[in-house]
Short mmCIF file of C-alpha atoms and ligand atoms in Angstrom, two decimals:
data_model
loop_
_atom_site.label_atom_id
_atom_site.label_comp_id
_atom_site.label_asym_id
_atom_site.label_seq_id
_atom_site.Cartn_x
_atom_site.Cartn_y
_atom_site.Cartn_z
CA MET R 1 77.35 200.06 -101.45
CA ALA R 2 75.89 199.33 -98.02
CA GLY R 3 72.17 199.15 -97.51
CA TYR R 4 71.11 197.97 -100.95
CA ASN R 5 70.04 194.47 -101.87
CA VAL R 6 71.84 193.31 -104.98
CA THR R 7 70.13 190.84 -107.33
CA ILE R 8 72.05 189.30 -110.22
CA GLY R 9 71.18 186.74 -112.86
CA ILE R 10 73.50 185.55 -115.62
CA GLU R 11 73.11 184.31 -119.17
CA VAL R 12 75.88 182.20 -120.55
CA HIS R 13 76.46 181.27 -124.20
CA CYS R 14 78.79 178.35 -124.88
CA HIS R 15 79.98 177.09 -128.24
CA LEU R 16 79.14 173.41 -128.37
CA SER R 17 82.06 171.12 -129.18
CA THR R 18 80.83 169.80 -132.51
CA GLN R 19 82.93 169.22 -135.62
CA ALA R 20 80.28 170.67 -137.92
CA LYS R 21 78.01 173.71 -137.60
CA MET R 22 74.44 173.51 -136.35
CA PHE R 23 72.58 173.22 -139.65
CA CYS R 24 75.27 172.50 -142.26
CA ARG R 25 78.49 170.51 -142.67
CA CYS R 26 80.87 173.49 -142.44
CA GLY R 27 83.65 173.14 -139.86
CA THR R 28 83.60 174.95 -136.52
CA ASP R 29 87.35 175.29 -136.01
CA TYR R 30 87.45 178.91 -137.12
CA ILE R 31 90.21 180.37 -134.92
CA GLY R 32 93.00 181.64 -137.15
CA LYS R 33 91.21 180.66 -140.37
CA GLU R 34 90.91 182.91 -143.42
CA PRO R 35 87.68 184.99 -143.07
CA ASN R 36 84.65 183.37 -144.73
CA SER R 37 86.57 180.18 -145.55
CA LEU R 38 84.19 178.04 -143.46
CA THR R 39 80.91 178.95 -145.09
CA CYS R 40 78.26 177.55 -147.42
CA PRO R 41 74.86 178.66 -148.73
CA VAL R 42 73.16 177.42 -145.54
CA CYS R 43 75.24 179.34 -143.01
CA LEU R 44 75.38 182.37 -145.34
CA GLY R 45 71.58 182.36 -145.44
CA ILE R 46 71.35 182.27 -149.22
CA PRO R 47 67.68 181.96 -150.24
CA GLY R 48 66.70 178.43 -151.17
CA SER R 49 69.26 176.72 -148.95
CA LEU R 50 67.82 174.36 -146.36
CA PRO R 51 69.08 173.77 -142.82
CA VAL R 52 69.54 170.20 -141.58
CA LEU R 53 69.98 169.77 -137.83
CA ASN R 54 73.28 168.31 -136.64
CA ARG R 55 72.12 165.60 -134.17
CA LYS R 56 75.23 166.07 -132.05
CA VAL R 57 73.99 169.56 -131.09
CA LEU R 58 70.91 168.07 -129.53
CA GLU R 59 72.89 165.40 -127.69
CA LEU R 60 75.36 167.89 -126.19
CA ALA R 61 72.64 170.32 -125.14
CA LEU R 62 70.69 167.47 -123.53
CA LYS R 63 73.83 166.41 -121.72
CA ALA R 64 74.31 169.91 -120.29
CA ALA R 65 70.63 170.19 -119.31
CA LEU R 66 70.64 166.78 -117.60
CA ALA R 67 73.88 167.50 -115.73
CA LEU R 68 72.32 170.73 -114.46
CA ASP R 69 69.31 168.79 -113.11
CA CYS R 70 66.88 170.31 -115.58
CA ASP R 71 63.49 168.92 -116.48
CA ILE R 72 63.71 167.93 -120.12
CA LEU R 73 60.97 169.05 -122.46
CA PRO R 74 59.83 166.18 -124.69
CA ARG R 75 59.63 168.23 -127.87
CA VAL R 76 62.21 170.28 -129.74
CA VAL R 77 60.92 173.19 -131.79
CA PHE R 78 63.13 175.75 -133.50
CA HIS R 79 61.99 179.33 -133.89
CA ARG R 80 63.21 182.18 -136.01
CA LYS R 81 64.30 185.17 -133.96
CA ASN R 82 63.97 188.08 -136.37
CA TYR R 83 66.23 191.09 -136.25
CA PHE R 84 68.47 192.94 -138.62
CA TYR R 85 72.19 193.12 -138.13
CA PRO R 86 75.05 192.91 -140.67
CA ASP R 87 76.52 189.79 -139.00
CA LEU R 88 73.21 187.98 -139.45
CA PRO R 89 72.82 187.35 -143.18
CA LYS R 90 69.41 185.63 -143.02
CA GLY R 91 67.85 188.47 -141.05
CA TYR R 92 66.89 185.95 -138.39
CA GLN R 93 68.65 183.62 -136.02
CA ILE R 94 67.47 180.05 -135.51
CA SER R 95 66.86 179.66 -131.79
CA GLN R 96 64.48 178.01 -129.36
CA TYR R 97 61.64 179.93 -127.85
CA ASP R 98 58.81 178.39 -125.86
CA PHE R 99 60.25 174.86 -125.99
CA PRO R 100 63.79 175.05 -124.61
CA ILE R 101 65.77 171.83 -124.08
CA GLY R 102 65.54 171.97 -120.29
CA VAL R 103 63.97 174.08 -117.54
CA ASN R 104 64.13 174.38 -113.74
CA GLY R 105 67.70 173.24 -113.20
CA ILE R 106 70.29 173.99 -110.56
CA ILE R 107 73.98 174.90 -110.35
CA ARG R 108 75.84 174.09 -107.17
CA TYR R 109 78.97 176.10 -106.59
CA GLU R 110 81.15 177.28 -103.77
CA VAL R 111 81.82 180.75 -102.53
CA GLY R 112 83.87 181.58 -99.43
CA GLY R 113 83.89 177.89 -98.47
CA LEU R 114 80.09 177.62 -98.51
CA ILE R 115 78.09 175.65 -101.03
CA ARG R 116 75.39 177.63 -102.80
CA GLU R 117 72.66 176.76 -105.22
CA ILE R 118 71.37 178.89 -108.01
CA ARG R 119 68.28 178.03 -110.02
CA ILE R 120 68.45 177.69 -113.78
CA LYS R 121 65.53 179.05 -115.71
CA ARG R 122 66.25 177.45 -119.05
CA VAL R 123 68.80 175.74 -121.27
CA HIS R 124 68.32 176.06 -125.00
CA THR R 125 70.26 175.94 -128.26
CA GLU R 126 70.72 178.51 -130.98
CA GLU R 127 73.10 179.30 -133.80
CA ASP R 128 75.83 181.92 -133.44
CA ALA R 129 76.03 184.96 -135.70
CA GLY R 130 79.00 186.15 -137.77
CA LYS R 131 81.48 188.73 -136.62
CA LEU R 132 82.11 192.33 -137.66
CA VAL R 133 85.75 193.20 -138.19
CA HIS R 134 86.77 196.86 -138.14
CA GLN R 135 90.01 198.06 -139.69
CA GLY R 136 91.75 201.42 -140.02
CA GLU R 137 91.35 204.51 -137.92
CA GLY R 138 89.05 207.51 -138.07
CA PHE R 139 85.74 207.69 -139.85
CA ARG R 140 87.18 208.31 -143.32
CA PHE R 141 89.65 205.46 -143.26
CA ALA R 142 87.78 202.88 -141.27
CA GLN R 143 86.53 199.81 -143.06
CA SER R 144 84.24 197.15 -141.74
CA GLY R 145 84.05 193.61 -142.99
CA VAL R 146 81.96 190.64 -141.93
CA ASP R 147 83.46 187.24 -141.24
CA TYR R 148 80.79 184.55 -141.39
CA ASN R 149 83.02 181.70 -140.24
CA ARG R 150 81.31 181.86 -136.83
CA SER R 151 77.86 182.06 -138.36
CA GLY R 152 75.92 178.88 -137.62
CA ILE R 153 78.21 177.52 -134.88
CA PRO R 154 75.94 175.84 -132.32
CA LEU R 155 75.50 177.48 -128.95
CA VAL R 156 73.93 176.33 -125.76
CA GLU R 157 72.48 179.18 -123.75
CA ILE R 158 72.10 178.78 -120.00
CA VAL R 159 69.93 181.34 -118.26
CA THR R 160 69.85 181.52 -114.47
CA GLU R 161 67.20 182.95 -112.17
CA PRO R 162 68.27 186.17 -110.41
CA ASP R 163 69.49 184.30 -107.34
CA LEU R 164 72.96 185.79 -107.03
CA THR R 165 73.53 188.52 -104.49
CA SER R 166 77.03 189.83 -105.24
CA PRO R 167 79.54 190.23 -108.09
CA GLU R 168 81.72 187.66 -106.33
CA GLU R 169 78.94 185.07 -106.40
CA ALA R 170 78.36 185.79 -110.09
CA ARG R 171 82.02 185.18 -110.84
CA GLU R 172 82.23 181.96 -108.82
CA CYS R 173 79.01 180.64 -110.33
CA LEU R 174 80.26 181.37 -113.85
CA MET R 175 83.58 179.66 -113.11
CA MET R 176 81.71 176.58 -111.91
CA LEU R 177 79.55 176.61 -115.01
CA ARG R 178 82.65 176.66 -117.18
CA THR R 179 84.17 173.78 -115.22
CA ILE R 180 80.93 171.83 -115.66
CA VAL R 181 80.72 172.29 -119.44
CA ARG R 182 84.36 171.27 -119.68
CA TYR R 183 83.72 168.18 -117.53
CA LEU R 184 80.87 167.19 -119.79
CA GLU R 185 83.01 167.90 -122.87
CA VAL R 186 80.07 169.89 -124.11
CA SER R 187 82.21 172.99 -124.74
CA ASP R 188 85.84 174.01 -124.41
CA GLY R 189 84.58 176.99 -122.36
CA ASN R 190 87.37 179.20 -123.66
CA MET R 191 86.42 182.80 -122.81
CA GLU R 192 89.40 184.43 -124.54
CA GLU R 193 88.42 182.81 -127.82
CA GLY R 194 84.77 183.75 -127.34
CA SER R 195 83.47 180.20 -127.00
CA LEU R 196 82.02 181.10 -123.59
CA ARG R 197 80.35 184.48 -123.25
CA CYS R 198 78.45 185.97 -120.36
CA ASP R 199 75.77 188.64 -120.01
CA ALA R 200 74.38 189.61 -116.64
CA ASN R 201 71.42 191.53 -115.33
CA ILE R 202 71.69 193.40 -112.10
CA SER R 203 69.31 195.39 -109.95
CA LEU R 204 69.53 197.12 -106.58
CA SER R 205 66.71 197.72 -104.15
CA ASN R 206 66.07 199.07 -100.67
CA THR R 207 63.67 196.33 -99.71
CA PRO R 208 64.90 192.79 -99.05
CA GLY R 209 63.35 190.25 -101.42
CA GLU R 210 62.31 192.94 -103.84
CA MET R 211 64.05 193.67 -107.11
CA GLY R 212 64.82 197.14 -108.38
CA VAL R 213 65.13 198.33 -111.98
CA LYS R 214 67.06 195.81 -114.03
CA VAL R 215 70.15 196.76 -116.03
CA GLU R 216 71.66 194.30 -118.48
CA VAL R 217 75.45 194.27 -118.86
CA LYS R 218 76.95 192.76 -122.01
CA ASN R 219 80.34 192.25 -123.57
CA MET R 220 82.19 190.70 -120.65
CA ASN R 221 84.86 188.30 -121.87
CA SER R 222 86.70 187.15 -118.76
CA PHE R 223 85.87 186.22 -115.18
CA ARG R 224 87.66 189.34 -114.10
CA SER R 225 85.59 191.60 -116.33
CA VAL R 226 82.35 189.98 -115.13
CA TYR R 227 83.36 190.74 -111.56
CA ARG R 228 84.53 194.26 -112.26
CA ALA R 229 81.62 195.22 -114.49
CA LEU R 230 79.12 194.09 -111.86
CA GLN R 231 81.04 195.86 -109.13
CA PHE R 232 81.00 199.00 -111.22
CA GLU R 233 77.22 198.67 -111.62
CA VAL R 234 76.68 198.16 -107.89
CA GLU R 235 78.51 201.41 -107.23
CA ARG R 236 76.92 203.31 -110.09
CA GLN R 237 73.38 202.27 -109.19
CA SER R 238 73.97 202.83 -105.46
CA SER R 239 75.03 206.40 -106.06
CA ILE R 240 71.99 207.04 -108.30
CA LEU R 241 69.66 205.63 -105.64
CA ARG R 242 71.38 207.57 -102.87
CA SER R 243 70.69 210.82 -104.70
CA ASN R 244 67.04 209.78 -105.12
CA ARG R 245 67.20 209.55 -108.90
CA PRO R 246 65.66 206.64 -110.81
CA VAL R 247 67.84 203.90 -112.34
CA ILE R 248 67.04 203.57 -116.04
CA GLN R 249 66.23 200.14 -117.41
CA GLU R 250 68.76 199.66 -120.19
CA THR R 251 71.46 197.55 -121.76
CA ARG R 252 75.03 198.57 -120.99
CA HIS R 253 78.36 197.41 -122.37
CA TRP R 254 81.50 196.81 -120.36
CA ASP R 255 84.40 198.89 -121.62
CA GLU R 256 87.45 196.85 -120.71
CA MET R 257 89.90 199.69 -121.40
CA LYS R 258 88.13 202.38 -119.41
CA ASN R 259 86.79 200.08 -116.67
CA VAL R 260 83.27 201.46 -116.95
CA THR R 261 79.93 200.30 -118.26
CA VAL R 262 78.39 202.50 -120.96
CA ALA R 263 74.79 202.69 -122.13
CA ALA R 264 74.18 200.88 -125.41
CA ARG R 265 72.55 202.80 -128.21
CA GLY R 266 68.77 202.64 -128.14
CA LYS R 267 68.23 200.30 -131.08
CA GLU R 268 70.10 197.49 -129.34
CA GLU R 269 67.45 197.56 -126.65
CA ALA R 270 64.53 197.23 -129.01
CA GLU R 271 63.77 193.57 -128.48
CA ASP R 272 60.80 192.89 -130.67
CA TYR R 273 62.02 189.72 -132.27
CA ARG R 274 58.73 188.47 -133.76
CA TYR R 275 59.50 184.83 -132.99
CA PHE R 276 57.80 182.24 -135.16
CA PRO R 277 58.43 178.52 -135.74
CA ASP R 278 61.00 177.86 -138.44
CA PRO R 279 59.07 176.26 -141.33
CA ASP R 280 62.26 174.56 -142.62
CA LEU R 281 62.81 172.58 -139.43
CA LEU R 282 60.21 170.09 -138.27
CA PRO R 283 59.51 169.69 -134.55
CA MET R 284 61.13 166.60 -133.06
CA ASN R 285 60.37 164.36 -130.13
CA ILE R 286 63.07 163.37 -127.69
CA SER R 287 62.96 159.64 -127.09
CA ASP R 288 63.38 158.01 -123.67
CA ALA R 289 66.07 155.80 -125.18
CA LEU R 290 68.16 158.85 -126.11
CA LEU R 291 67.72 160.35 -122.65
CA THR R 292 68.74 157.09 -120.97
CA GLU R 293 71.81 156.88 -123.17
CA ILE R 294 72.88 160.45 -122.42
CA ARG R 295 72.18 160.10 -118.72
CA ALA R 296 74.51 157.10 -118.67
CA SER R 297 77.28 159.16 -120.25
CA LEU R 298 77.26 161.83 -117.53
CA THR R 299 80.46 162.18 -115.52
CA GLU R 300 80.93 162.97 -111.85
CA MET R 301 80.37 166.70 -111.29
CA PRO R 302 83.35 168.82 -110.14
CA LEU R 303 81.99 169.76 -106.71
CA HIS R 304 81.28 166.13 -105.87
CA ARG R 305 84.71 165.14 -107.09
CA LYS R 306 86.35 167.78 -104.93
CA GLU R 307 84.63 166.42 -101.81
CA ARG R 308 85.66 162.88 -102.75
CA PHE R 309 89.30 163.96 -103.23
CA MET R 310 89.28 165.57 -99.78
CA ASN R 311 87.72 162.53 -98.12
CA ASP R 312 89.43 159.68 -99.96
CA TYR R 313 92.88 161.16 -100.52
CA GLU R 314 93.06 163.55 -97.57
CA LEU R 315 93.84 166.52 -99.79
CA THR R 316 93.20 170.05 -98.56
CA GLY R 317 90.28 171.99 -100.03
CA ASN R 318 92.71 174.13 -101.95
CA GLU R 319 94.64 171.20 -103.42
CA ALA R 320 91.46 169.38 -104.40
CA GLU R 321 90.11 172.55 -105.95
CA ILE R 322 93.14 173.11 -108.18
CA LEU R 323 93.10 169.50 -109.38
CA VAL R 324 89.37 169.27 -109.93
CA THR R 325 88.97 172.58 -111.75
CA ASN R 326 91.08 171.10 -114.54
CA LYS R 327 89.41 167.81 -115.41
CA ASN R 328 92.39 166.52 -117.36
CA LEU R 329 94.70 167.18 -114.42
CA ALA R 330 92.30 165.46 -112.00
CA ASP R 331 92.02 162.49 -114.38
CA PHE R 332 95.81 162.33 -114.65
CA PHE R 333 96.14 162.39 -110.85
CA GLU R 334 93.65 159.56 -110.32
CA GLU R 335 95.12 157.53 -113.16
CA CYS R 336 98.57 157.82 -111.55
CA LEU R 337 97.18 156.59 -108.21
CA LYS R 338 96.18 153.32 -109.87
CA ASP R 339 99.90 152.55 -110.28
CA PHE R 340 101.27 154.30 -107.24
CA ARG R 341 98.88 154.71 -104.36
CA LYS R 342 100.42 157.60 -102.45
CA PRO R 343 97.98 160.49 -103.00
CA ARG R 344 99.98 162.97 -100.96
CA LEU R 345 103.22 162.45 -102.90
CA VAL R 346 101.48 162.36 -106.29
CA CYS R 347 99.50 165.50 -105.47
CA ASN R 348 102.65 167.37 -104.46
CA TRP R 349 104.39 166.49 -107.71
CA VAL R 350 101.38 167.32 -109.85
CA LEU R 351 100.75 170.66 -108.18
CA THR R 352 104.36 171.81 -108.13
CA GLU R 353 106.71 170.33 -110.74
CA ILE R 354 104.13 169.28 -113.31
CA LEU R 355 101.99 172.42 -113.15
CA ARG R 356 105.11 174.58 -113.31
CA TYR R 357 106.30 172.81 -116.44
CA LEU R 358 102.86 172.95 -118.09
CA ASN R 359 102.52 176.66 -117.32
CA GLU R 360 105.96 177.40 -118.71
CA GLU R 361 105.20 175.51 -121.91
CA GLY R 362 101.59 176.70 -122.14
CA GLN R 363 100.52 173.07 -122.38
CA GLU R 364 97.63 171.03 -121.05
CA ILE R 365 98.50 167.77 -119.32
CA ASN R 366 96.71 165.72 -121.99
CA GLN R 367 98.73 167.46 -124.72
CA SER R 368 102.00 166.55 -123.05
CA LYS R 369 104.00 163.37 -123.56
CA LEU R 370 103.99 162.57 -119.86
CA THR R 371 101.69 159.69 -118.94
CA PRO R 372 100.37 158.84 -115.45
CA ARG R 373 102.21 155.52 -115.62
CA MET R 374 105.53 157.28 -116.25
CA LEU R 375 105.05 159.55 -113.25
CA ALA R 376 104.12 156.57 -111.07
CA GLU R 377 107.31 154.78 -112.09
CA LEU R 378 109.43 157.86 -111.40
CA LEU R 379 107.91 158.33 -107.95
CA ARG R 380 108.52 154.66 -107.17
CA LEU R 381 112.24 155.09 -107.97
CA LEU R 382 112.29 158.19 -105.80
CA GLU R 383 110.54 156.46 -102.95
CA LYS R 384 112.99 153.55 -103.00
CA LYS R 385 115.73 156.22 -102.86
CA GLU R 386 117.21 154.91 -106.09
CA ILE R 387 117.35 158.46 -107.35
CA SER R 388 117.46 161.79 -105.57
CA GLY R 389 114.77 164.45 -105.76
CA THR R 390 116.99 166.62 -107.94
CA ILE R 391 117.53 163.83 -110.42
CA ALA R 392 113.83 162.99 -110.40
CA LYS R 393 113.00 166.58 -111.39
CA ASN R 394 115.59 166.39 -114.12
CA VAL R 395 114.18 163.10 -115.42
CA LEU R 396 110.63 164.48 -115.27
CA GLU R 397 111.60 167.32 -117.58
CA ASP R 398 113.08 164.80 -119.99
CA MET R 399 109.91 162.70 -119.89
CA PHE R 400 107.91 165.78 -120.94
CA LEU R 401 110.29 166.43 -123.81
CA THR R 402 110.84 162.91 -125.10
CA GLY R 403 107.98 160.80 -123.79
CA SER R 404 110.47 158.12 -122.70
CA GLY R 405 110.07 156.25 -119.42
CA PRO R 406 112.23 157.16 -116.42
CA ARG R 407 114.46 154.04 -116.55
CA GLU R 408 115.16 154.60 -120.22
CA ILE R 409 116.14 158.22 -119.56
CA ILE R 410 118.32 157.30 -116.61
CA ALA R 411 120.14 154.71 -118.73
CA ARG R 412 120.49 157.02 -121.72
CA LYS R 413 121.76 159.97 -119.74
CA GLY R 414 124.07 157.80 -117.70
CA ILE R 415 122.46 159.37 -114.66
CA SER R 416 123.66 157.84 -111.46
CA PHE R 417 121.34 155.58 -109.58
CA ILE R 418 123.83 156.26 -106.82
CA SER R 419 123.26 159.96 -106.67
CA ASN R 420 124.84 160.46 -103.32
CA GLU R 421 128.33 161.76 -103.90
CA LYS R 422 129.50 160.75 -100.41
CA GLU R 423 128.61 157.17 -101.17
CA LEU R 424 130.52 157.31 -104.43
CA GLU R 425 133.52 158.86 -102.69
CA LYS R 426 133.69 155.86 -100.38
CA ILE R 427 133.79 153.44 -103.29
CA VAL R 428 136.40 155.55 -105.12
CA ARG R 429 138.68 155.55 -102.06
CA GLU R 430 138.29 151.78 -101.76
CA MET R 431 139.35 151.30 -105.38
CA ILE R 432 142.33 153.63 -104.90
CA GLU R 433 143.48 151.52 -101.95
CA LYS R 434 142.95 148.26 -103.80
CA ASN R 435 144.96 149.36 -106.88
CA PRO R 436 148.15 151.06 -105.65
CA GLN R 437 150.05 150.16 -108.85
CA SER R 438 147.50 151.92 -111.09
CA VAL R 439 147.54 154.95 -108.83
CA ALA R 440 151.33 155.09 -109.05
CA ASP R 441 151.12 154.71 -112.86
CA TYR R 442 148.58 157.52 -113.08
CA LEU R 443 150.66 159.80 -110.90
CA SER R 444 153.68 159.15 -113.12
CA GLY R 445 151.66 160.33 -116.10
CA LYS R 446 150.06 157.21 -117.56
CA GLU R 447 146.56 158.23 -118.74
CA LYS R 448 145.49 154.64 -119.35
CA ALA R 449 145.76 153.95 -115.60
CA PHE R 450 143.05 156.52 -114.99
CA ASN R 451 140.65 154.74 -117.35
CA PHE R 452 141.42 151.48 -115.62
CA LEU R 453 140.47 153.01 -112.26
CA VAL R 454 137.24 154.48 -113.72
CA GLY R 455 136.40 150.99 -114.96
CA ALA R 456 137.08 149.51 -111.54
CA VAL R 457 134.75 152.04 -109.84
CA MET R 458 132.01 151.47 -112.43
CA LYS R 459 132.28 147.76 -111.85
CA ALA R 460 132.08 148.22 -108.07
CA THR R 461 128.88 150.27 -108.48
CA ARG R 462 127.49 147.67 -110.88
CA GLY R 463 127.17 150.36 -113.53
CA GLN R 464 124.79 152.38 -111.46
CA ALA R 465 126.94 155.47 -111.24
CA SER R 466 127.26 158.24 -113.76
CA PRO R 467 130.66 157.87 -115.54
CA GLU R 468 130.99 161.67 -115.54
CA LEU R 469 130.57 161.84 -111.79
CA VAL R 470 132.97 158.92 -111.28
CA LYS R 471 135.65 160.70 -113.31
CA THR R 472 135.19 163.93 -111.34
CA VAL R 473 135.31 162.25 -107.95
CA LEU R 474 138.20 159.98 -108.92
CA ALA R 475 140.33 162.87 -110.26
CA ARG R 476 139.65 164.84 -107.11
CA GLU R 477 140.52 161.95 -104.78
CA LEU R 478 143.70 161.14 -106.71
CA GLN R 479 144.79 164.79 -106.47
CA ALA R 480 144.07 164.80 -102.76
CA GLY R 481 145.86 161.48 -102.24
CA GLY R 482 148.82 162.44 -104.42
ZN1 LIG O 501 77.79 176.18 -143.73
#
């Protein structure tokens, strides 16, 4: 690997979080739906059907472009990108060509504790294609079908300049990009479900600042596969160069099972798309009013938020990173601080107990019944030593399950506010001393005397002890005394 300069650029496609598709009213929530149940003449490309742009697509793409510091082009023009493929019923894809939404942007991200910048070449929108589904095994039995549910789902495509110099940087940059689109609520960025997809181009050269022959790698569907595919390419191309052979300019696919990249068949490289403006969609101007409105809706970017968490709340880089990478978790944390301003304690609970529970249940914090206010109240009880840490954890679990507040749960469960058994023992002994007659009655077999003593202890603790615990301790002390 040593000796070669590695140059990497990435291209990321994100499904935009719209309810309807890009040019029709069909729904976009296609995961788990019956194939071809979310289709209409427009997204099936039936002749005579006319596309109508979903305004939300433009707004979300503008939001992404603005957040990435792009220059916004004043005019939106859609082009037809012509190619033939079974998952593309129209024979062309509606995309943007020489007028993308934004150009010349920047992504700031962190790698090995250092902040890096990578330039963005362009941000544009396009519609997604359908999906081929293969069934059966062997050539004779295999069947292929096409599911057009995904056809026409709006995408934002973010293309970077080749500024990355290692597979690790590519992975970190992609992770930051996903965090950013999630922050903006522009896309759910879910790679497993295919709503965020990444292609990369990579070249190696002997001369610093000079690029070698570019190879494009496609079909990477996780951060891990992006990293491993690029690492594989670095090694493959290095060994070709070392033996003085030429690297071939080509498109390669990442084979997740075999851990190798393989050359794509020739036709997939033929990129003569014959772009021309779509005659069904009129060019549009982007108004200053719209830009001002979208600019105002931008949220704090993750890297900035991380620095603020470290400065304002004295969190470590690692703690801040975990919180900030998940916007909902970071929002929850800050919301909780409004009611209980102890960042260190709140952070500890969020990163240990709460994350553990969420991971076990496969939940997101905003899907759970736990509210920031409930956690604040629980931590206040804990801080005033009204409940022990063990009981607090127990109550927390109950809050997740029932959505009740901590005091309500404590009352319902009869959980002791006096959780310290030693303290309870002292009170029990006092009551035994104060009621010798009842003790004698109990020891001579009168059950009612026991209940009387339980009542006396409960009264002495002003109802703040668990009746179960009182019974246990009382029985034990009576045995010991008798
Ligand atoms: Zn449709």
